[in-house]
Short mmCIF file of C-alpha atoms in Angstrom, two decimals:
data_model
loop_
_atom_site.label_atom_id
_atom_site.label_comp_id
_atom_site.label_asym_id
_atom_site.label_seq_id
_atom_site.Cartn_x
_atom_site.Cartn_y
_atom_site.Cartn_z
CA MET D 1 110.53 154.88 81.97
CA ASN D 2 112.19 154.39 85.36
CA SER D 3 112.12 157.26 87.85
CA GLY D 4 115.93 157.25 88.24
CA ASN D 5 116.48 157.63 84.49
CA LYS D 6 113.92 160.47 84.41
CA PHE D 7 115.78 162.23 87.24
CA VAL D 8 119.12 161.93 85.40
CA GLN D 9 117.56 163.26 82.17
CA THR D 10 116.19 166.25 84.10
CA LEU D 11 119.68 166.99 85.45
CA GLN D 12 121.05 166.79 81.91
CA LYS D 13 118.41 169.29 80.71
CA LEU D 14 119.31 171.66 83.53
CA GLY D 15 122.94 171.53 82.44
CA TYR D 16 124.44 169.69 85.38
CA PRO D 17 128.08 169.12 84.36
CA LYS D 18 128.46 165.52 85.63
CA ALA D 19 125.02 164.31 84.61
CA CYS D 20 126.40 162.17 81.78
CA LYS D 21 128.33 160.06 84.29
CA LEU D 22 125.28 159.30 86.38
CA GLU D 23 123.12 156.17 86.02
CA GLY D 24 119.40 156.12 86.62
CA GLU D 25 119.40 152.82 88.51
CA ASP D 26 121.43 154.44 91.30
CA PHE D 27 118.59 156.93 92.04
CA ASP D 28 115.63 154.55 92.04
CA TRP D 29 115.79 154.28 95.81
CA LEU D 30 115.06 158.02 96.17
CA PHE D 31 111.63 157.55 94.69
CA GLU D 32 110.80 154.73 97.10
CA THR D 33 110.73 157.07 100.11
CA THR D 34 107.35 158.59 100.85
CA ASP D 35 108.61 162.05 101.79
CA ALA D 36 110.92 162.83 98.87
CA LYS D 37 108.90 161.24 96.08
CA PRO D 38 106.38 164.13 95.56
CA PHE D 39 109.16 166.72 95.40
CA LEU D 40 111.20 164.57 93.01
CA ASP D 41 108.16 164.03 90.79
CA TRP D 42 107.50 167.79 90.75
CA PHE D 43 111.19 168.45 90.12
CA CYS D 44 111.35 166.04 87.17
CA SER D 45 108.13 167.33 85.58
CA ASN D 46 108.17 171.13 86.19
CA VAL D 47 111.76 172.38 86.61
CA THR D 48 113.39 173.78 83.45
CA GLN D 49 116.43 175.90 82.58
CA HIS D 50 114.48 179.08 83.38
CA ASN D 51 114.45 178.06 87.02
CA VAL D 52 118.24 177.85 87.16
CA VAL D 53 120.03 180.87 88.68
CA SER D 54 122.81 182.14 86.46
CA GLU D 55 126.42 182.40 87.55
CA GLU D 56 126.29 186.23 87.46
CA LYS D 57 123.37 186.37 89.87
CA LEU D 58 125.03 183.88 92.17
CA GLN D 59 128.22 185.90 92.10
CA ALA D 60 126.30 189.15 92.82
CA PHE D 61 124.48 187.45 95.70
CA SER D 62 127.73 186.12 97.12
CA GLU D 63 129.31 189.59 96.84
CA LEU D 64 126.30 191.11 98.60
CA LYS D 65 126.57 188.48 101.28
CA ASP D 66 130.32 189.06 101.69
CA SER D 67 129.87 192.85 101.85
CA GLY D 68 128.35 192.60 105.30
CA LYS D 69 125.21 194.48 104.43
CA ASP D 70 121.99 193.42 106.02
CA PHE D 71 119.36 191.61 103.96
CA LEU D 72 116.06 190.05 104.78
CA ASP D 73 115.75 186.32 105.38
CA GLU D 74 112.77 184.27 104.29
CA LYS D 75 110.56 184.94 107.29
CA ALA D 76 111.32 188.66 107.38
CA LEU D 77 110.73 188.88 103.68
CA ASP D 78 107.34 187.20 104.13
CA GLU D 79 106.38 189.71 106.82
CA VAL D 80 107.55 192.60 104.68
CA MET D 81 105.65 191.28 101.74
CA LYS D 82 102.53 191.02 103.87
CA THR D 83 102.78 194.66 104.95
CA PHE D 84 104.07 195.89 101.65
CA LYS D 85 101.68 198.11 99.83
CA PRO D 86 102.56 198.91 96.26
CA ALA D 87 101.94 202.39 94.94
CA SER D 88 99.81 201.19 92.09
CA SER D 89 96.04 201.42 92.02
CA LYS D 90 95.66 197.70 92.02
CA THR D 91 96.96 197.31 95.58
CA THR D 92 93.63 197.10 97.38
CA LYS D 93 92.21 194.59 94.96
CA GLU D 94 95.34 192.50 95.15
CA ASP D 95 95.30 192.63 98.96
CA VAL D 96 91.75 191.35 98.99
CA ALA D 97 92.67 188.66 96.50
CA ILE D 98 95.74 187.78 98.53
CA GLU D 99 93.66 187.41 101.69
CA LYS D 100 91.26 185.16 99.86
CA LEU D 101 94.16 183.26 98.44
CA GLU D 102 95.69 182.93 101.89
CA GLU D 103 92.42 181.59 103.23
CA GLU D 104 92.16 179.24 100.30
CA LEU D 105 95.79 178.30 100.81
CA LYS D 106 95.11 177.59 104.46
CA ASN D 107 92.10 175.51 103.56
CA LEU D 108 94.14 173.75 100.92
CA LYS D 109 96.89 173.11 103.45
CA ASP D 110 94.34 171.66 105.85
CA LEU D 111 92.91 169.61 103.05
CA ARG D 112 96.41 168.66 102.02
CA SER D 113 97.23 167.56 105.59
CA LEU D 114 94.01 165.54 105.64
CA HIS D 115 94.90 164.00 102.30
CA LEU D 116 98.39 163.32 103.58
CA GLN D 117 96.96 161.58 106.62
CA ARG D 118 94.71 159.52 104.41
CA ARG D 119 97.58 158.91 102.05
CA ASN D 120 99.78 157.80 104.95
CA LYS D 121 97.00 155.56 106.18
CA LEU D 122 96.58 154.16 102.69
CA GLN D 123 100.35 153.73 102.43
CA MET D 124 100.33 151.87 105.72
CA MET D 125 97.50 149.77 104.42
CA ARG D 126 99.45 149.29 101.20
CA SER D 127 102.58 148.29 103.12
CA ALA D 128 100.50 145.91 105.21
CA ASN D 129 98.97 144.56 102.04
CA VAL D 130 102.41 144.25 100.48
CA HIS D 131 103.64 142.47 103.59
CA SER D 132 100.61 140.20 103.52
CA CYS D 133 101.12 139.66 99.81
CA LEU D 134 104.73 138.75 100.44
CA LYS D 135 103.65 136.33 103.13
CA PHE D 136 100.98 134.98 100.85
CA LYS D 137 103.49 134.79 98.05
CA ASP D 138 105.90 132.83 100.23
CA SER D 139 103.12 130.55 101.36
CA GLU D 140 101.92 130.39 97.77
CA ASP D 141 105.42 129.43 96.62
CA GLU D 142 105.64 126.79 99.33
CA ASP D 143 102.17 125.56 98.47
CA ALA D 144 103.08 125.59 94.79
CA LYS D 145 106.23 123.59 95.52
CA SER D 146 104.31 121.15 97.69
CA LEU D 147 101.57 121.01 95.06
CA LYS D 148 104.16 120.42 92.36
CA ARG D 149 105.80 117.74 94.47
CA ILE D 150 102.44 116.14 95.17
CA LEU D 151 101.56 116.34 91.48
CA ASN D 152 104.88 114.73 90.60
CA ASP D 153 104.26 112.01 93.17
CA LEU D 154 100.76 111.57 91.85
CA GLN D 155 102.11 111.47 88.30
CA VAL D 156 104.68 108.85 89.28
CA THR D 157 102.01 106.90 91.15
CA SER D 158 99.65 107.27 88.19
CA ASN D 159 102.34 106.10 85.76
CA LYS D 160 103.18 103.19 88.04
CA LEU D 161 99.50 102.35 88.40
CA ASN D 162 99.00 102.61 84.63
CA HIS D 163 102.01 100.36 84.08
CA GLU D 164 100.70 97.83 86.59
CA LEU D 165 97.23 98.01 85.04
CA GLN D 166 98.77 97.55 81.59
CA THR D 167 100.70 94.55 82.91
CA VAL D 168 97.50 93.15 84.45
CA VAL D 169 95.61 93.72 81.19
CA GLU D 170 98.35 91.99 79.19
CA GLY D 171 98.35 89.10 81.67
CA ILE D 172 94.57 88.83 81.47
CA GLN D 173 94.69 88.92 77.68
CA LYS D 174 97.36 86.22 77.72
CA LEU D 175 95.28 84.17 80.17
CA ILE D 176 92.21 84.63 77.98
CA SER D 177 94.25 83.55 74.95
CA PHE D 178 95.16 80.38 76.88
CA TYR D 179 91.52 79.50 77.44
CA ALA D 180 90.24 80.73 74.09
CA PRO D 181 89.36 77.99 71.58
CA GLN D 182 92.02 77.55 68.92
CA GLU D 183 91.17 78.22 65.33
CA GLU D 184 91.40 75.56 62.71
CA GLY D 185 94.24 77.21 60.79
CA CYS D 186 96.23 78.03 63.94
CA LYS D 187 99.22 75.76 64.49
CA SER D 188 100.20 76.98 67.94
CA SER D 189 100.98 74.33 70.50
CA PRO D 190 98.27 73.78 73.16
CA ILE D 191 98.87 75.08 76.66
CA PHE D 192 96.61 72.81 78.70
CA LEU D 193 95.99 69.10 78.49
CA PHE D 194 92.29 69.46 77.78
CA GLN D 195 93.17 71.44 74.65
CA VAL D 196 95.07 68.49 73.19
CA LEU D 197 93.11 66.65 70.51
CA LEU D 198 93.03 62.92 71.33
CA ASP D 199 91.32 61.72 68.16
CA LYS D 200 94.46 60.19 66.65
CA TYR D 201 95.49 58.65 69.97
CA LEU D 202 92.06 57.14 70.57
CA SER D 203 91.85 55.86 67.00
CA CYS D 204 95.28 54.22 67.38
CA GLU D 205 94.25 52.67 70.69
CA GLU D 206 91.02 51.45 69.15
CA GLN D 207 92.88 49.85 66.25
CA SER D 208 95.32 48.26 68.67
CA THR D 209 92.43 46.93 70.78
CA ASN D 210 90.74 45.46 67.70
CA ALA D 211 93.97 43.81 66.57
CA LEU D 212 94.53 42.43 70.07
CA THR D 213 90.97 41.09 70.14
CA LEU D 214 91.47 39.30 66.82
CA PHE D 215 94.80 37.93 68.01
CA THR D 216 93.22 36.67 71.24
CA LYS D 217 90.31 35.05 69.45
CA GLU D 218 92.63 33.42 66.96
CA HIS D 219 95.20 32.03 69.37
CA PHE D 220 93.26 31.55 72.57
CA PHE D 221 89.55 31.05 72.29
CA GLU D 222 89.75 28.29 69.63
CA GLY D 223 92.98 26.35 70.38
CA LEU D 224 93.03 27.10 74.08
CA SER D 225 89.54 25.68 74.60
CA LYS D 226 90.64 22.35 73.16
CA CYS D 227 93.71 22.35 75.32
CA ILE D 228 91.68 23.20 78.42
CA GLU D 229 89.13 20.48 77.63
CA GLY D 230 91.84 17.79 77.50
CA SER D 231 93.96 19.21 80.25
CA GLU D 232 92.27 17.11 82.94
CA ASN D 233 93.52 13.79 81.42
CA GLY D 234 96.50 15.08 79.51
CA PHE D 235 98.97 14.65 82.33
CA GLN D 236 97.87 11.08 83.37
CA LEU D 237 99.70 7.84 82.47
CA VAL D 238 98.21 6.32 79.35
CA GLN D 239 96.71 2.83 80.04
CA LEU D 240 97.97 0.16 77.64
CA ASP D 241 95.16 -2.34 78.25
CA GLY D 242 92.85 -0.56 75.77
CA LYS D 243 90.23 0.22 78.44
CA SER D 244 89.81 3.90 77.73
CA GLY D 245 86.09 4.07 78.04
CA ASP D 246 84.03 5.80 75.39
CA ASP D 247 86.66 8.41 74.42
CA PRO D 248 87.86 7.54 70.90
CA VAL D 249 90.79 9.94 71.17
CA LEU D 250 92.12 8.26 74.28
CA GLU D 251 91.46 4.84 72.75
CA ASP D 252 93.44 5.71 69.62
CA LYS D 253 96.15 7.20 71.76
CA SER D 254 96.25 4.03 73.95
CA LYS D 255 96.50 1.81 70.89
CA GLU D 256 99.26 3.99 69.47
CA MET D 257 101.09 3.88 72.77
CA MET D 258 100.71 0.03 72.91
CA ARG D 259 102.15 -0.28 69.41
CA LEU D 260 105.01 1.98 70.33
CA GLN D 261 105.51 0.03 73.53
CA LEU D 262 105.64 -3.34 71.72
CA ALA D 263 107.99 -1.91 69.14
CA TYR D 264 110.12 -0.47 71.86
CA ILE D 265 110.14 -3.84 73.76
CA CYS D 266 111.08 -5.80 70.66
CA ALA D 267 113.79 -3.35 69.79
CA LYS D 268 115.02 -3.42 73.34
CA HIS D 269 115.04 -7.26 73.32
CA LYS D 270 117.01 -7.37 70.12
CA LEU D 271 119.34 -4.75 71.47
CA ILE D 272 119.93 -6.79 74.62
CA GLN D 273 120.59 -9.96 72.64
CA THR D 274 122.89 -8.13 70.28
CA LYS D 275 124.72 -6.54 73.20
CA ALA D 276 125.00 -10.01 74.88
CA LYS D 277 126.38 -11.58 71.73
CA SER D 278 128.76 -8.74 71.22
CA ALA D 279 129.84 -8.90 74.84
CA SER D 280 130.36 -12.69 74.61
CA LEU D 281 132.42 -12.31 71.45
CA VAL D 282 134.47 -9.54 72.98
CA THR D 283 134.95 -11.61 76.11
CA GLY D 284 135.94 -14.67 74.09
CA LEU D 285 138.42 -12.70 72.03
CA GLN D 286 139.90 -11.22 75.15
CA TRP D 287 140.16 -14.68 76.69
CA VAL D 288 141.77 -16.05 73.53
CA GLU D 289 144.26 -13.21 73.48
CA ASN D 290 145.04 -13.68 77.12
CA ASN D 291 145.38 -17.49 76.92
CA ALA D 292 147.08 -17.76 73.48
CA ARG D 293 150.57 -17.83 74.96
CA THR D 294 149.44 -20.10 77.71
CA LEU D 295 148.13 -22.58 75.12
CA GLN D 296 151.49 -22.59 73.35
CA SER D 297 153.26 -23.43 76.54
CA MET D 298 150.73 -26.03 77.40
CA ASP D 299 151.35 -28.30 74.37
CA SER D 300 153.02 -30.68 76.63
CA ASN D 301 150.09 -30.84 78.90
CA LYS D 302 147.36 -31.76 76.39
CA ASP D 303 145.76 -34.09 78.80
CA LYS D 304 145.28 -31.38 81.30
CA LEU D 305 143.96 -29.13 78.59
CA LYS D 306 141.41 -31.61 77.43
CA VAL D 307 140.27 -32.09 80.97
CA ARG D 308 140.03 -28.34 81.32
CA ILE D 309 138.00 -28.02 78.06
CA ALA D 310 135.60 -30.71 79.14
CA SER D 311 135.04 -28.98 82.47
CA LEU D 312 134.50 -25.63 80.73
CA LYS D 313 132.01 -27.15 78.30
CA ALA D 314 130.14 -28.64 81.22
CA GLU D 315 130.14 -25.27 82.93
CA SER D 316 129.01 -23.47 79.74
CA SER D 317 126.23 -25.96 79.18
CA GLN D 318 125.14 -25.43 82.75
CA ILE D 319 125.25 -21.64 82.22
CA GLU D 320 123.20 -21.96 79.03
CA LYS D 321 120.66 -24.00 80.90
CA ASN D 322 120.50 -21.34 83.57
CA ILE D 323 120.11 -18.61 80.93
CA ALA D 324 117.36 -20.57 79.20
CA ALA D 325 115.64 -21.05 82.54
CA ILE D 326 115.93 -17.31 83.23
CA ASN D 327 114.59 -16.46 79.76
CA ARG D 328 111.78 -18.89 80.20
CA ASP D 329 110.81 -18.25 83.80
CA ALA D 330 112.14 -14.96 85.33
CA LEU D 331 112.70 -12.67 82.37
CA PRO D 332 109.10 -12.56 80.97
CA GLY D 333 107.74 -11.65 84.37
CA LEU D 334 110.28 -8.95 84.87
CA VAL D 335 109.60 -7.62 81.38
CA ARG D 336 105.86 -7.61 82.02
CA GLU D 337 106.38 -5.86 85.35
CA ASN D 338 108.59 -3.21 83.84
CA ALA D 339 106.56 -2.84 80.66
CA GLN D 340 105.15 0.50 81.87
CA LEU D 341 108.63 1.82 82.54
CA LEU D 342 109.93 0.88 79.11
CA ASN D 343 107.59 3.40 77.33
CA MET D 344 108.49 6.36 79.58
CA PRO D 345 110.58 8.17 76.87
CA VAL D 346 107.58 8.06 74.54
CA VAL D 347 105.26 9.40 77.23
CA LYS D 348 107.87 12.00 78.22
CA GLY D 349 108.08 13.19 74.63
CA ASP D 350 104.31 13.49 74.47
CA TYR D 351 104.26 15.49 77.67
CA ASP D 352 107.12 17.68 76.43
CA VAL D 353 105.01 18.55 73.40
CA GLN D 354 102.08 19.46 75.62
CA ILE D 355 104.32 21.55 77.92
CA ALA D 356 105.75 23.39 74.88
CA GLN D 357 102.23 24.17 73.69
CA HIS D 358 101.33 25.47 77.14
CA LYS D 359 104.48 27.63 77.17
CA ILE D 360 103.50 29.11 73.81
CA TYR D 361 100.05 29.91 75.18
CA LEU D 362 101.61 31.47 78.29
CA SER D 363 104.01 33.61 76.22
CA ARG D 364 101.10 34.84 74.12
CA GLN D 365 99.15 35.54 77.28
CA ASP D 366 102.13 37.52 78.65
CA LEU D 367 102.29 39.49 75.39
CA VAL D 368 98.58 40.30 75.57
CA CYS D 369 98.81 41.15 79.28
CA ASN D 370 101.81 43.45 78.70
CA HIS D 371 99.97 45.29 75.95
CA LEU D 372 96.85 45.59 78.12
CA MET D 373 98.94 46.81 81.06
CA LYS D 374 100.61 49.45 78.88
CA GLN D 375 97.26 50.55 77.53
CA LYS D 376 95.82 50.72 81.04
CA ALA D 377 98.86 52.65 82.30
CA SER D 378 98.55 55.19 79.47
CA PHE D 379 94.84 55.66 80.20
CA GLU D 380 95.50 56.00 83.93
CA LEU D 381 98.29 58.52 83.26
CA LEU D 382 95.97 60.50 81.02
CA HIS D 383 93.24 60.34 83.66
CA LEU D 384 95.71 61.47 86.34
CA GLY D 385 96.79 64.40 84.15
CA TYR D 386 93.17 65.41 83.68
CA GLU D 387 92.56 65.14 87.42
CA LEU D 388 95.59 67.32 88.26
CA GLU D 389 94.66 69.88 85.63
CA LEU D 390 91.06 69.93 86.87
CA ARG D 391 92.29 70.55 90.42
CA LYS D 392 94.57 73.38 89.25
CA GLN D 393 91.78 74.89 87.19
CA ARG D 394 89.50 74.77 90.22
CA ASN D 395 92.13 76.61 92.28
CA VAL D 396 92.54 79.19 89.52
CA ASN D 397 88.77 79.54 89.30
CA GLN D 398 88.53 80.11 93.05
CA GLN D 399 91.28 82.74 92.91
CA LEU D 400 89.58 84.46 89.98
CA GLU D 401 86.27 84.45 91.84
CA VAL D 402 87.98 86.05 94.86
CA ILE D 403 89.56 88.69 92.59
CA ILE D 404 86.21 89.34 90.92
CA GLN D 405 84.54 89.78 94.31
CA ASP D 406 87.30 92.19 95.40
CA LEU D 407 86.98 94.15 92.15
CA LYS D 408 83.21 94.33 92.53
CA GLN D 409 83.59 95.53 96.12
CA ASN D 410 86.18 98.14 95.10
CA ALA D 411 83.96 99.26 92.22
CA GLU D 412 81.00 99.63 94.58
CA GLU D 413 83.14 101.60 97.06
CA LEU D 414 84.42 103.83 94.25
CA GLU D 415 80.90 104.39 92.96
CA THR D 416 79.73 105.26 96.48
CA ARG D 417 82.66 107.66 96.90
CA LEU D 418 81.94 109.31 93.56
CA ARG D 419 78.26 109.57 94.44
CA MET D 420 79.16 111.19 97.75
CA MET D 421 81.60 113.59 96.07
CA SER D 422 79.01 114.54 93.46
CA ASP D 423 76.33 115.13 96.09
CA ASP D 424 74.69 118.53 95.71
CA ALA D 425 74.69 119.04 99.45
CA LEU D 426 78.51 118.92 99.57
CA LEU D 427 79.14 121.35 96.71
CA SER D 428 80.35 124.72 97.96
CA ALA D 429 79.11 126.50 94.84
CA ASP D 430 75.48 125.76 95.60
CA LYS D 431 75.69 126.66 99.28
CA PRO D 432 78.42 129.25 99.75
CA ARG D 433 79.70 129.94 103.23
CA THR D 434 78.35 133.11 104.80
CA ASN D 435 80.67 133.23 107.81
CA ILE D 436 84.43 133.48 107.52
CA ASP D 437 86.18 130.47 108.95
CA SER D 438 88.12 131.15 112.15
CA LYS D 439 91.17 129.42 110.61
CA ASP D 440 91.11 131.71 107.57
CA THR D 441 93.61 134.25 108.93
CA SER D 442 94.06 135.94 105.56
CA ALA D 443 90.35 136.77 105.28
CA HIS D 444 90.27 138.04 108.89
CA GLY D 445 93.39 140.15 108.33
CA LEU D 446 91.92 141.62 105.14
CA PHE D 447 88.65 142.40 106.95
CA GLN D 448 90.49 144.10 109.81
CA LEU D 449 92.69 146.02 107.36
CA LEU D 450 89.73 147.27 105.36
CA ASP D 451 87.50 147.98 108.34
CA GLY D 452 90.16 149.54 110.57
CA ASP D 453 88.20 148.48 113.65
CA ASN D 454 90.28 146.53 116.16
CA ALA D 455 87.23 145.32 118.08
CA GLN D 456 86.85 141.57 118.10
CA LYS D 457 83.63 140.48 116.49
CA LEU D 458 81.95 137.18 117.10
CA PHE D 459 81.22 136.50 113.44
CA ARG D 460 82.66 138.03 110.33
CA THR D 461 80.84 137.35 107.12
CA TYR D 462 81.85 137.51 103.51
CA SER D 463 78.99 139.91 102.88
CA GLY D 464 80.41 142.24 105.54
CA LEU D 465 83.83 141.98 103.91
CA GLU D 466 82.25 142.81 100.58
CA SER D 467 80.42 145.81 102.06
CA VAL D 468 83.63 147.08 103.70
CA ALA D 469 85.49 146.70 100.42
CA LEU D 470 82.67 148.50 98.61
CA LYS D 471 82.75 151.29 101.20
CA LEU D 472 86.52 151.57 100.82
CA SER D 473 86.21 151.72 97.05
CA GLN D 474 83.61 154.49 97.42
CA GLU D 475 85.92 156.40 99.75
CA VAL D 476 88.77 155.96 97.30
CA HIS D 477 86.54 157.23 94.53
CA SER D 478 85.51 160.26 96.62
CA VAL D 479 89.14 160.93 97.55
CA LYS D 480 90.08 160.76 93.89
CA ASN D 481 87.32 163.25 93.13
CA GLN D 482 88.49 165.51 95.94
CA LEU D 483 92.04 165.21 94.70
CA ALA D 484 90.89 166.19 91.25
CA VAL D 485 89.11 169.22 92.74
CA CYS D 486 92.19 170.03 94.78
CA GLU D 487 94.37 169.73 91.71
CA GLN D 488 92.07 172.15 89.92
CA GLU D 489 92.16 174.54 92.87
CA GLN D 490 95.92 174.16 93.12
CA SER D 491 96.30 174.85 89.43
CA LEU D 492 94.11 177.94 89.86
CA LEU D 493 96.09 179.02 92.90
CA LEU D 494 99.36 178.37 91.10
CA SER D 495 98.20 180.47 88.20
CA LYS D 496 97.35 183.28 90.60
CA LEU D 497 100.67 182.85 92.38
CA GLU D 498 102.46 182.92 89.08
CA GLY D 499 100.66 186.22 88.30
CA ASN D 500 101.69 187.61 91.67
CA MET D 501 105.22 186.35 91.14
CA LYS D 502 105.20 188.06 87.77
CA SER D 503 104.09 191.33 89.32
CA LEU D 504 106.69 190.88 92.06
CA GLN D 505 109.32 190.18 89.47
CA ASP D 506 108.32 193.27 87.58
CA PHE D 507 108.53 195.20 90.80
CA MET D 508 111.89 193.69 91.82
CA TYR D 509 113.33 193.94 88.34
CA PRO D 510 112.20 197.35 87.16
CA ASP D 511 114.70 197.49 84.31
CA GLY D 512 114.48 193.80 83.59
CA SER D 513 118.21 193.20 84.03
CA GLU D 514 119.35 193.71 87.63
CA LEU D 515 117.76 192.70 90.88
CA LEU D 516 116.77 195.56 93.08
CA LEU D 517 117.61 194.18 96.50
CA GLN D 518 116.65 197.30 98.49
CA THR D 519 114.00 199.77 97.50
CA PRO D 520 113.58 203.06 99.23
CA VAL D 521 110.26 202.10 100.66
CA SER D 522 111.50 198.77 101.94
CA TYR D 523 114.63 200.41 103.29
CA GLU D 524 112.56 202.93 105.27
CA TYR D 525 110.22 200.22 106.42
CA ARG D 526 113.21 198.15 107.48
CA LYS D 527 114.56 201.04 109.49
CA GLU D 528 111.22 201.47 111.21
CA VAL D 529 111.14 197.81 112.04
CA LEU D 530 114.69 197.81 113.35
#
């Protein structure tokens, strides 16, 4: 229960009229003061309705006060009570007891003042501790915030590092999957060129090479050898005299060419004669057509015509003689001289056949060369691809080796760091510090607060702090014991005081109803004093 609520409940028990309107939270501050708190605690725990003065007594006291009569104040009443001697037989014993009680009360007051001093000192220590705790709490809150911020940063960094490590692991797994051998049932496309299976390609190239070899043997090595063997004499003029040496092929060819030449000469001779006859007939017909009209007009001149015919016949006979002489003397020589030129179409045809054969061989050679060039280009391209991939793989291998070396170095450094951190010589638990660090202001402040000595010491140890704390705990325990003894003595003294108060009340209230403010004895004593 809060102290303010307890105070309000006490007021309600005492019958305070406005106690129901009060709130306990408004009186909590009263209990925080060091001076009023003991009285308020005593008031809340001991005061009852019997301690409340009634309205009648207050009214009687106010009337007595307004009447102007003299009455004793607190100090005068104490002096009177000290000198007052009751008429009963118990006076001497009570005086002795009162003197003892006064001495005990004095001792208790001294002890109470000592306890108050200690309490004040402890309260000062408590306030200093509270102030230090508040400072420590503020620093603890700041440290907690900074620690939380650092932990958040570390968590973010850790998450980022984990994500990067996961990315690296996935990349490494993907890279490993690239280099891993493919299974037989896997149909995934290859990544690198060296993973491509070239069995079908090489088998196709081998079949193509075999087919090309057969084609070359069939069309070149058998027919081309014959052509090359006769190529030295193939492009020479064939001799028609039959002197071809020991070569039967050339001899047969020379005979064939001579027969063709004779046939060609005979045909040419007949063609010339036929053309001459045809030309003579055409010329005669043209002459007849041209001179037909002239002959009709020349009927009258028959003599001249006859003379003309005779001269023409003489001229024609002379021409025939000349032609016969040419055919007999000049023409055979010319024909023999130009005999080689007359068979040129036949020789040209033979050479055209040979040239066509050579063109066929050249076209086949071009076909074979093109196929071989394509095959060579494909092999060179494949070789170039392998070279480029090998170079790239070497670069990747070098980079991986560098990464592996870095990882090994980092692992060694981490292992060294962990070994250093796990070293027994660095663990504070095995070798605790004996001296308090000069930077540890909290420990020094606590030591000074517990010790109470303001003298600067060269070294302050944790063992000394522990001994001071143990000494303080012993003092607190002894103070608690003394307080318990004092409480017992106070309870005893209060019981005696209550008995004295009871006897005083019986004396002051003889009838038990009205207060006897002035007794005869006190009145006489008052007169003597005045």
